[in-house]
């Protein structure tokens, strides 16, 4: 028995909607006969791709006027929830997704399940699998309460699949007054440029960590990534240190990547980092400490100094082309 | 400027976590320490109060077992007082229940700002702070990498996928910070001594007056995640780069 309706929070990207959003729409359409998207900052053309992935309607919030998107979407969902009675609501495990789920949860007294990595339908009830202890254990959980369950789902838990449905209808709604939560406003956005393929879609990811020793050494990471047509990534340690922007961060609080090969340079392999990259087909690690946890998951581990290994590796690859 | 800082006390993370085989709740017995993630909020709050020229930093914590070691660490850093909600009935609380408890504890004292971490180290739901904000009916800004207060306006640089946003909001408000926001101080010896006599109010759920709290999630089963096996490890003698080249060739990346 499938569910009747699931709502999905769909986030925009430069190319329309985010890949994670399409993953969630695809997953939802496997569990419910009706899937409706809630979005912002997108044009009506997204109806096409959302429809192909299984949504029949997209509600687009207009007039945010700087209000944080998660807050705005929670307000719109809260107003319609009792009349439209969805069985479940899916959010991506992003800043905006968590904001929206948290606001909605407290507004309507609904519980949230976070870090969801899989879902199944058993006896008409959604059962979620949630990664705990940095992904080393998985718990299966379900809601005991009535009312829609809120699920915050990690990226790349489901494969996006265009099944060729017709375009989703587009309904535009004004955000309107959202009370005190709406007093936080974006006054300016700053874009930190990055080049090359997108980190979460690149077939090769070369990441650097604190073992690089200093910001300048990150150039080696960028150069190797460029030579391999890959994307440069980073551990949180060097993002927090301000060496590279947050958009480079791989891990629990950053991007989840599943490339053909992931090359970790000077990264210890904390569980929060590994949860974002252990789905890679192949893993190469370079670390001077033979006991670094990253070696427990590496297909090829090099115990060595990044300052010695990387320059030679870069030269060797350059001399091939 | 009065700031309430949410500080979670968690089991030592160098010891692997355990779930109770019966209840599937996280085992939280023994000594608890200050979650590293929250040391940034404590430091930020101390600096903001300092810059404002006066006020208090009140720590807010919920723990099922009356543990105060982690709170003492934050008091030793310089926080003024703490409210600890401790009640055996809170074991295994979900994020919303936790938020209800924290919000009720925060409300007991006047505040201009509530501070939390973006996510905790052991639970990492990343939802508790914004749930607290909604329950307190105040605006929230998550993922802060820089926090300032000017003329009663909170000014935050908020991390985004493509860079950062400058977000502004009037007080009272809640802000959740990343580990990049500030460098936490180490408690001094003097601070550690002073912390011993700072006030810690310990309340149970009845004293808090939230009414009944129920957790509405049920853990059905637990299993170990699939492990990835390790492969070859070689020690670099000057030519290990060759092995990387060969590996990349073998998987046809080059
Ligand atoms: C709630 C939470 C969420 C988090 N989310 C993330 C996340 O999304 N992503 C993330 O990455 N982390 C995350 N972390 C942080 C994580 O716990 C680690 O602190 C972080 O990943 C460590 O980064 P690192 O490996 O670069 O640094 P370190 O752990 O300091 O490791 C540096 C490594 O470099 C090696 N090294 C030193 N010098 C050299 C050299 N010359 N040559 C070769 N190797 C060398 C050392 O042996 C060491 O293993 C999170 C933490 C928490 C609590
Ligand atoms: N039991 C708790 N006591 C105090 N603060 C908490 C508690 N649980 C969560 N928090 C706060 O909320 C943040 C995010 O937690 P979480 O939502 O579990 O990832 C933590 O870093 C704390 O600042």
XYZ file of C-alpha atoms and ligand atoms in Angstrom:
651
model
C 0.000 0.000 0.000
C 1.545 3.309 -0.973
C 1.085 6.659 0.709
C -1.174 9.212 -0.861
C 0.860 12.401 -0.699
C 4.433 13.521 -0.016
C 5.724 17.081 -0.071
C 9.320 17.829 -1.017
C 11.309 21.007 -0.344
C 13.068 21.727 -3.638
C 16.106 24.013 -3.591
C 17.338 26.046 -6.556
C 20.760 25.731 -8.200
C 22.435 27.635 -11.046
C 21.006 25.137 -13.493
C 17.448 25.032 -12.157
C 16.938 22.817 -9.144
C 19.560 21.006 -7.070
C 20.433 17.388 -7.791
C 19.555 16.512 -4.196
C 16.064 17.886 -4.759
C 15.622 15.594 -7.778
C 16.812 12.665 -5.665
C 14.121 13.454 -3.099
C 11.379 13.890 -5.707
C 12.334 10.532 -7.256
C 12.323 8.814 -3.863
C 8.982 10.363 -2.908
C 7.354 9.236 -6.124
C 8.304 5.663 -5.236
C 6.335 5.901 -1.989
C 3.321 8.092 -2.762
C 0.852 8.536 -5.600
C 1.038 12.340 -5.396
C 4.276 14.284 -4.992
C 4.207 18.051 -4.618
C 7.260 20.320 -4.577
C 7.729 23.568 -2.621
C 10.402 25.884 -3.911
C 11.673 29.444 -4.215
C 13.993 31.374 -6.498
C 13.167 29.209 -9.528
C 11.364 29.968 -12.802
C 8.261 28.169 -14.052
C 10.483 26.146 -16.436
C 11.449 23.868 -13.509
C 7.951 22.350 -13.797
C 9.351 20.254 -16.655
C 12.234 18.547 -14.854
C 10.251 18.181 -11.608
C 7.418 16.563 -13.569
C 9.818 14.149 -15.256
C 11.055 13.061 -11.834
C 7.545 12.493 -10.484
C 6.093 15.743 -9.121
C 2.628 16.830 -10.225
C 2.781 20.353 -8.827
C 5.332 22.887 -7.675
C 4.403 25.677 -5.302
C 6.847 28.556 -5.820
C 7.263 31.144 -3.070
C 7.532 34.720 -4.298
C 8.463 37.959 -2.616
C 11.018 36.644 -0.134
C 12.495 40.154 0.154
C 15.627 38.839 1.841
C 13.803 36.529 4.247
C 15.755 33.284 4.759
C 14.344 30.643 2.442
C 13.921 27.846 4.982
C 11.891 30.115 7.228
C 9.685 31.251 4.346
C 9.003 27.717 3.096
C 8.135 26.501 6.609
C 5.591 29.284 6.921
C 3.972 28.453 3.587
C 3.829 24.734 4.372
C 2.420 25.357 7.856
C -0.516 27.347 6.457
C -1.576 24.578 4.072
C -0.744 21.461 5.982
C -4.040 20.726 7.695
C -6.152 21.284 4.572
C -3.837 19.321 2.267
C -2.708 16.614 4.719
C 0.550 15.255 3.278
C 1.700 11.925 4.775
C 5.338 12.955 4.927
C 7.589 15.885 4.045
C 11.135 15.479 2.687
C 13.939 18.017 3.136
C 17.551 17.831 1.969
C 20.231 17.838 4.650
C 21.265 21.399 3.765
C 21.297 24.617 5.781
C 18.000 25.682 4.217
C 16.450 22.219 4.492
C 17.269 21.927 8.175
C 16.009 25.460 8.872
C 12.710 24.663 7.158
C 12.230 21.302 8.878
C 13.113 22.728 12.296
C 10.758 25.708 12.003
C 7.904 23.530 10.771
C 8.519 20.938 13.453
C 8.267 23.454 16.293
C 5.344 25.345 14.713
C 3.185 22.251 14.347
C 4.604 20.040 17.096
C 5.794 17.460 14.569
C 8.907 15.334 15.155
C 11.826 15.274 12.696
C 14.116 12.440 11.686
C 17.521 13.648 10.499
C 20.534 12.143 8.723
C 18.217 9.812 6.841
C 20.157 7.656 4.365
C 17.398 5.293 3.234
C 13.627 4.880 3.391
C 11.288 1.979 2.862
C 7.561 1.473 3.098
C 6.478 -1.324 5.397
C 2.819 -2.031 6.034
C 1.918 1.465 4.882
C 4.422 3.056 7.277
C 7.646 4.783 6.266
C 10.677 3.285 7.933
C 13.815 5.391 7.801
C 17.435 4.420 8.104
C 19.509 7.032 9.867
C 23.279 7.142 10.069
C 24.573 7.553 13.625
C 28.085 7.723 15.110
C 29.376 9.368 11.968
C 27.833 6.689 9.796
C 29.352 3.656 11.512
C 25.937 2.421 12.643
C 22.539 2.651 11.066
C 19.332 2.793 13.091
C 15.914 2.098 11.643
C 13.247 4.379 13.001
C 9.621 5.330 12.517
C 7.243 7.900 13.932
C 4.778 6.866 16.627
C 2.730 10.037 16.304
C 0.034 10.827 13.796
C 0.426 13.692 11.346
C 3.075 14.004 8.656
C 6.580 12.907 9.575
C 9.414 15.255 8.683
C 12.501 13.651 7.125
C 15.835 15.408 6.619
C 17.613 13.287 4.035
C 21.322 13.180 3.204
C 22.464 13.899 -0.336
C 23.073 10.930 -2.660
C 20.934 8.548 -0.619
C 18.717 7.992 -3.670
C 19.450 8.096 -7.389
C 17.566 10.761 -9.350
C 15.559 9.257 -12.193
C 13.643 11.029 -14.952
C 10.692 8.788 -15.757
C 9.210 11.099 -18.352
C 6.051 12.324 -16.635
C 4.362 15.473 -17.868
C 5.407 18.876 -16.556
C 4.367 19.739 -13.011
C 1.872 22.572 -12.735
C 3.269 25.737 -11.218
C 1.462 27.621 -8.470
C 2.967 30.911 -7.346
C 2.301 32.048 -3.789
C 3.344 35.182 -1.944
C 5.347 34.621 1.221
C 3.422 37.328 3.053
C 3.956 38.173 6.697
C 5.789 35.435 8.562
C 6.023 37.002 11.994
C 9.164 37.489 14.035
C 11.069 34.736 12.224
C 10.928 36.969 9.150
C 12.963 39.718 10.803
C 16.243 38.040 9.836
C 17.032 39.331 6.352
C 19.772 38.881 3.802
C 21.182 42.322 3.039
C 23.871 41.139 0.643
C 25.029 37.884 -0.958
C 28.649 37.153 -1.765
C 29.646 34.550 -4.302
C 33.078 32.997 -3.944
C 34.090 31.839 -7.389
C 35.237 28.295 -7.982
C 36.266 26.810 -11.264
C 36.178 23.359 -12.825
C 33.565 20.662 -12.422
C 31.084 20.717 -9.546
C 32.457 19.060 -6.440
C 29.496 16.759 -5.906
C 29.344 15.663 -9.540
C 33.023 15.448 -10.517
C 34.388 11.982 -11.388
C 37.657 12.838 -9.620
C 37.954 14.708 -6.330
C 41.297 15.742 -4.849
C 40.952 17.013 -1.283
C 43.391 18.655 1.062
C 43.432 18.862 4.837
C 45.379 20.384 7.678
C 48.352 18.185 6.774
C 49.088 20.608 3.938
C 50.499 22.804 6.670
C 49.689 26.146 5.086
C 47.204 27.777 2.765
C 49.692 28.151 -0.125
C 50.141 24.392 -0.354
C 46.506 24.096 -1.407
C 47.716 25.109 -4.877
C 49.039 21.558 -5.251
C 45.533 20.227 -4.650
C 44.068 22.572 -7.256
C 46.723 21.710 -9.785
C 46.353 17.950 -9.360
C 42.570 18.276 -9.577
C 42.879 20.290 -12.775
C 45.257 17.777 -14.353
C 42.795 14.957 -13.610
C 39.746 16.967 -14.774
C 38.503 16.770 -11.230
C 37.293 19.099 -8.517
C 39.313 20.265 -5.509
C 37.800 19.575 -2.099
C 38.718 20.105 1.533
C 38.337 18.931 5.094
C 36.453 21.161 7.490
C 39.658 21.993 9.337
C 40.970 24.088 6.456
C 37.572 25.602 5.690
C 37.301 26.795 9.296
C 40.863 28.084 9.058
C 39.753 30.221 6.118
C 42.089 28.602 3.543
C 39.244 27.713 1.178
C 35.519 28.583 1.020
C 32.856 26.361 2.554
C 31.746 25.260 -0.922
C 34.863 23.028 -0.949
C 34.004 21.145 2.232
C 33.463 17.396 1.992
C 31.743 15.570 4.834
C 28.840 15.522 7.176
C 28.336 19.286 7.145
C 29.594 19.719 3.603
C 29.205 17.901 0.313
C 28.643 14.192 -0.107
C 30.754 12.984 -3.017
C 30.794 9.648 -4.836
C 33.485 10.065 -7.491
C 35.345 7.357 -9.399
C 38.371 8.263 -7.336
C 38.849 10.386 -4.222
C 42.370 11.457 -3.323
C 42.745 12.585 0.301
C 45.919 14.548 0.992
C 46.902 15.369 4.562
C 43.458 14.412 5.876
C 43.245 12.292 9.031
C 39.909 10.639 8.239
C 37.595 11.816 11.016
C 34.212 10.052 10.869
C 32.578 13.361 9.885
C 34.869 13.613 6.872
C 34.593 9.962 5.860
C 30.789 10.003 5.886
C 30.974 12.415 2.959
C 33.409 10.431 0.791
C 33.406 6.751 1.678
C 30.946 6.110 -1.123
C 33.741 6.836 -3.642
C 34.518 3.917 -5.959
C 38.225 4.214 -5.254
C 40.055 6.011 -2.467
C 43.695 7.053 -2.417
C 45.130 8.587 0.750
C 48.428 10.338 1.362
C 49.238 10.922 5.019
C 52.498 10.892 6.946
C 50.958 9.071 9.895
C 50.668 5.322 9.227
C 47.935 5.111 11.881
C 45.690 7.759 10.345
C 42.095 6.413 10.196
C 41.818 7.357 6.524
C 44.023 4.328 5.715
C 41.332 1.968 7.028
C 39.161 2.809 4.030
C 41.774 3.618 1.377
C 42.289 1.277 -1.574
C 45.765 2.720 -1.955
C 47.423 4.347 1.035
C 50.709 6.216 0.805
C 52.462 6.837 4.096
C 54.401 9.936 3.207
C 54.742 13.682 3.203
C 52.348 15.528 0.903
C 55.095 18.034 0.160
C 57.248 15.245 -1.247
C 54.646 13.009 -2.896
C 52.370 15.584 -4.525
C 55.002 17.547 -6.522
C 56.358 14.297 -8.006
C 52.871 13.030 -8.748
C 51.962 16.294 -10.454
C 55.162 16.195 -12.551
C 54.577 12.568 -13.513
C 51.035 13.250 -14.693
C 52.097 16.390 -16.529
C 54.855 14.534 -18.377
C 52.349 12.000 -19.688
C 50.287 14.508 -21.599
C 23.833 42.354 26.698
C 22.610 39.062 28.172
C 23.388 35.957 26.189
C 22.089 32.431 26.733
C 24.453 29.833 25.298
C 23.237 26.295 24.690
C 25.978 23.891 25.668
C 25.640 20.179 25.223
C 27.557 17.803 27.455
C 28.497 14.650 25.622
C 30.422 11.428 26.195
C 34.126 11.599 25.389
C 34.255 11.166 21.607
C 37.579 9.344 21.686
C 35.651 6.417 23.163
C 33.353 4.865 20.529
C 29.647 5.556 21.148
C 27.211 2.833 22.195
C 23.485 2.334 21.951
C 21.615 0.652 24.761
C 20.615 -2.758 23.347
C 17.194 -2.578 25.033
C 16.055 0.995 24.451
C 18.345 1.850 21.502
C 19.059 5.162 23.220
C 22.538 6.590 23.184
C 24.334 5.423 26.326
C 25.202 8.591 28.238
C 26.491 7.289 31.538
C 29.717 8.321 33.146
C 31.524 11.569 32.746
C 30.309 14.007 30.148
C 32.464 16.689 28.605
C 31.680 19.998 26.907
C 30.910 19.402 23.242
C 33.789 21.023 21.374
C 31.262 22.475 18.916
C 29.780 24.564 21.732
C 33.083 26.040 22.891
C 32.874 28.404 19.892
C 29.482 29.736 21.000
C 30.750 30.230 24.551
C 33.784 32.170 23.315
C 31.710 34.265 20.903
C 29.221 35.105 23.671
C 32.006 36.131 26.078
C 33.475 38.435 23.448
C 30.104 39.986 22.527
C 29.247 40.704 26.173
C 32.701 42.144 26.655
C 32.323 44.435 23.643
C 28.853 45.503 24.792
C 30.470 46.654 28.036
C 28.396 44.516 30.382
C 25.875 41.759 30.804
C 25.887 38.068 31.573
C 26.550 34.815 29.785
C 24.189 32.098 30.993
C 24.807 28.516 29.965
C 21.796 26.339 29.183
C 22.188 22.578 29.164
C 20.054 19.488 29.253
C 21.441 16.161 30.374
C 19.624 13.133 31.744
C 22.076 12.468 34.566
C 22.850 15.647 36.516
C 26.351 15.813 35.070
C 28.073 19.218 35.311
C 31.685 18.564 34.195
C 31.105 20.029 30.750
C 29.297 23.035 32.213
C 32.218 23.654 34.574
C 34.568 23.823 31.591
C 32.451 26.572 30.020
C 32.166 28.393 33.360
C 35.959 28.196 33.625
C 36.193 29.898 30.228
C 34.322 32.793 31.795
C 30.543 32.236 31.590
C 28.689 33.644 34.607
C 26.083 31.052 35.509
C 24.321 27.953 34.246
C 20.928 26.343 34.125
C 20.990 22.562 33.882
C 17.818 20.637 33.230
C 18.306 17.119 34.393
C 15.694 14.444 34.667
C 15.845 10.702 34.056
C 12.662 11.034 31.973
C 14.676 12.990 29.410
C 16.859 10.032 28.417
C 16.455 9.413 24.697
C 14.706 12.734 24.026
C 14.285 13.635 20.374
C 15.340 16.992 18.951
C 11.954 18.671 19.436
C 11.673 17.578 23.065
C 15.218 18.805 23.678
C 14.302 22.135 22.104
C 11.195 22.459 24.294
C 13.296 21.904 27.408
C 16.026 24.333 26.318
C 13.490 27.012 25.325
C 11.739 26.763 28.696
C 15.075 27.008 30.523
C 16.166 30.013 28.415
C 12.896 31.841 29.180
C 13.590 31.842 32.913
C 16.110 34.686 32.560
C 16.056 37.804 30.394
C 18.098 37.419 27.205
C 19.030 39.456 24.147
C 20.666 36.672 22.195
C 20.657 32.876 22.192
C 23.747 31.114 20.931
C 24.156 27.470 19.851
C 26.360 25.399 17.558
C 25.257 24.521 14.035
C 25.237 20.864 15.042
C 26.290 18.803 18.011
C 29.093 16.264 17.756
C 27.180 13.237 18.998
C 23.606 13.866 17.820
C 24.203 16.174 14.838
C 20.564 16.681 13.957
C 21.285 20.350 13.288
C 17.660 21.167 14.044
C 17.604 21.915 17.796
C 18.680 25.595 17.585
C 16.022 26.639 15.063
C 13.363 24.660 16.927
C 14.358 26.626 20.044
C 14.044 29.892 18.089
C 10.575 29.008 16.838
C 9.438 28.054 20.349
C 10.772 31.373 21.657
C 9.179 33.157 18.676
C 12.430 34.875 17.671
C 14.358 35.060 14.372
C 17.291 32.700 13.807
C 20.425 32.732 11.706
C 22.215 29.406 11.270
C 25.697 28.570 9.914
C 27.268 31.813 11.176
C 30.966 32.244 10.435
C 31.143 35.816 11.721
C 28.948 37.481 14.347
C 28.771 41.136 15.360
C 26.259 43.305 17.163
C 25.952 46.960 16.223
C 23.343 49.261 17.745
C 21.164 46.363 18.790
C 21.310 44.751 15.352
C 22.794 41.288 14.937
C 25.046 41.130 11.866
C 26.031 37.698 10.662
C 28.055 36.278 7.813
C 26.185 33.094 7.025
C 27.882 30.301 5.065
C 26.094 29.385 1.852
C 26.737 26.835 -0.870
C 28.272 29.499 -3.098
C 29.881 31.845 -0.589
C 28.200 33.718 2.218
C 25.263 36.002 2.903
C 25.285 39.046 5.124
C 22.217 38.640 7.314
C 20.895 41.243 9.722
C 18.264 40.975 12.362
C 17.044 42.859 15.425
C 17.465 41.359 18.899
C 16.331 39.177 20.536
C 17.467 36.486 18.134
C 19.196 33.113 17.972
C 22.411 32.453 16.117
C 24.066 29.083 15.512
C 27.783 29.203 14.821
C 30.324 27.109 12.919
C 33.741 26.156 14.232
C 35.287 28.902 12.091
C 33.571 31.764 13.940
C 36.182 32.391 16.617
C 39.119 30.715 18.391
C 37.970 29.465 21.818
C 40.199 30.269 24.781
C 41.569 27.626 27.126
C 40.317 27.949 30.691
C 43.004 29.518 32.887
C 43.867 28.128 36.311
C 42.134 31.140 37.843
C 39.091 30.473 35.681
C 38.968 26.847 36.771
C 39.093 27.845 40.438
C 36.433 30.539 39.957
C 34.130 28.134 38.112
C 33.776 26.002 41.227
C 31.733 28.688 42.979
C 29.659 29.953 40.059
C 25.902 29.294 40.344
C 24.446 26.252 38.569
C 20.655 25.928 38.854
C 19.654 22.316 38.493
C 16.007 21.763 37.581
C 13.892 18.746 36.828
C 11.103 18.731 34.252
C 8.427 19.457 36.879
C 10.295 22.578 38.038
C 10.643 23.706 34.440
C 6.893 23.675 33.924
C 6.802 22.607 30.297
C 3.897 20.227 30.794
C 4.140 16.666 29.493
C 6.933 15.902 27.048
C 6.732 12.904 24.786
C 9.193 11.645 22.275
C 7.373 10.472 19.208
C 10.057 8.564 17.374
C 10.750 4.939 17.848
C 13.960 3.175 16.990
C 13.103 -0.209 15.569
C 16.521 -1.749 15.061
C 20.203 -1.010 14.857
C 22.861 -2.487 12.625
C 26.465 -1.794 11.791
C 26.964 0.070 8.529
C 28.741 -1.765 5.723
C 32.446 -1.349 6.234
C 34.838 -0.530 3.492
C 37.855 -2.732 3.491
C 41.292 -1.175 3.407
C 43.623 -1.954 0.530
C 47.350 -1.630 0.040
C 49.395 0.697 2.198
C 52.914 1.605 1.088
C 55.528 3.723 2.816
C 56.968 6.387 0.547
C 60.661 5.913 -0.155
C 60.682 8.619 -2.785
C 58.850 6.768 -5.545
C 55.396 6.056 -4.109
C 53.952 8.569 -6.573
C 54.522 5.859 -9.199
C 52.021 3.634 -7.441
C 49.453 6.405 -7.551
C 50.077 6.848 -11.279
C 49.666 3.116 -11.859
C 46.507 3.025 -9.787
C 45.000 5.912 -11.750
C 45.949 4.150 -14.985
C 44.379 0.913 -13.828
C 41.049 2.620 -13.146
C 41.383 4.549 -16.435
C 41.350 7.981 -14.856
C 44.539 8.749 -16.795
C 29.401 18.165 14.096
C 30.670 18.073 13.298
C 30.595 18.125 11.916
C 31.762 18.033 11.148
N 31.673 18.061 9.786
C 32.791 17.888 9.048
C 32.735 17.856 7.619
O 31.689 18.051 7.001
N 33.888 17.651 6.940
C 35.104 17.468 7.567
O 36.114 17.277 6.877
N 35.187 17.511 8.908
C 34.068 17.726 9.652
N 34.174 17.790 11.012
C 35.537 17.894 11.608
C 36.248 16.580 11.784
O 35.893 16.028 13.023
C 37.778 16.796 11.769
O 38.125 17.729 12.763
C 38.324 17.289 10.441
O 37.817 16.506 9.372
C 39.842 17.199 10.467
O 40.392 17.734 9.294
P 41.833 17.267 8.797
O 41.821 15.810 8.526
O 42.202 18.174 7.683
O 42.773 17.657 10.018
P 43.497 16.745 11.085
O 42.564 15.837 11.757
O 44.298 17.691 11.907
O 44.456 15.829 10.224
C 45.581 16.274 9.547
C 46.290 15.042 9.019
O 47.385 15.434 8.203
C 48.463 14.570 8.439
N 49.681 15.296 8.071
C 50.297 16.296 8.750
N 51.355 16.740 8.049
C 51.433 16.013 6.923
C 52.303 16.005 5.812
N 53.315 16.868 5.705
N 52.080 15.117 4.825
C 51.042 14.238 4.903
N 50.181 14.206 5.930
C 50.375 15.093 6.931
C 48.397 14.198 9.895
O 49.016 12.945 10.117
C 46.871 14.139 10.108
O 46.384 12.824 9.917
C 33.017 17.885 11.791
C 33.072 17.834 13.186
C 31.921 17.928 13.929
C 32.023 17.865 15.414
N 20.975 18.635 25.398
C 21.396 19.831 24.991
N 21.808 20.767 25.885
C 22.234 21.987 25.490
N 22.313 22.359 24.198
C 21.929 21.477 23.251
C 21.445 20.171 23.589
N 21.140 19.529 22.436
C 21.426 20.393 21.423
N 21.895 21.563 21.917
C 22.354 22.751 21.165
O 21.952 22.642 19.810
C 23.105 22.474 18.961
C 22.783 21.568 17.798
O 22.455 20.287 18.257
P 21.845 19.170 17.310
O 20.574 19.752 16.772
O 21.676 17.973 18.148
O 22.826 18.965 16.197
C 24.168 21.950 19.916
O 25.477 22.142 19.424
C 23.867 22.778 21.151
O 24.322 24.105 21.001
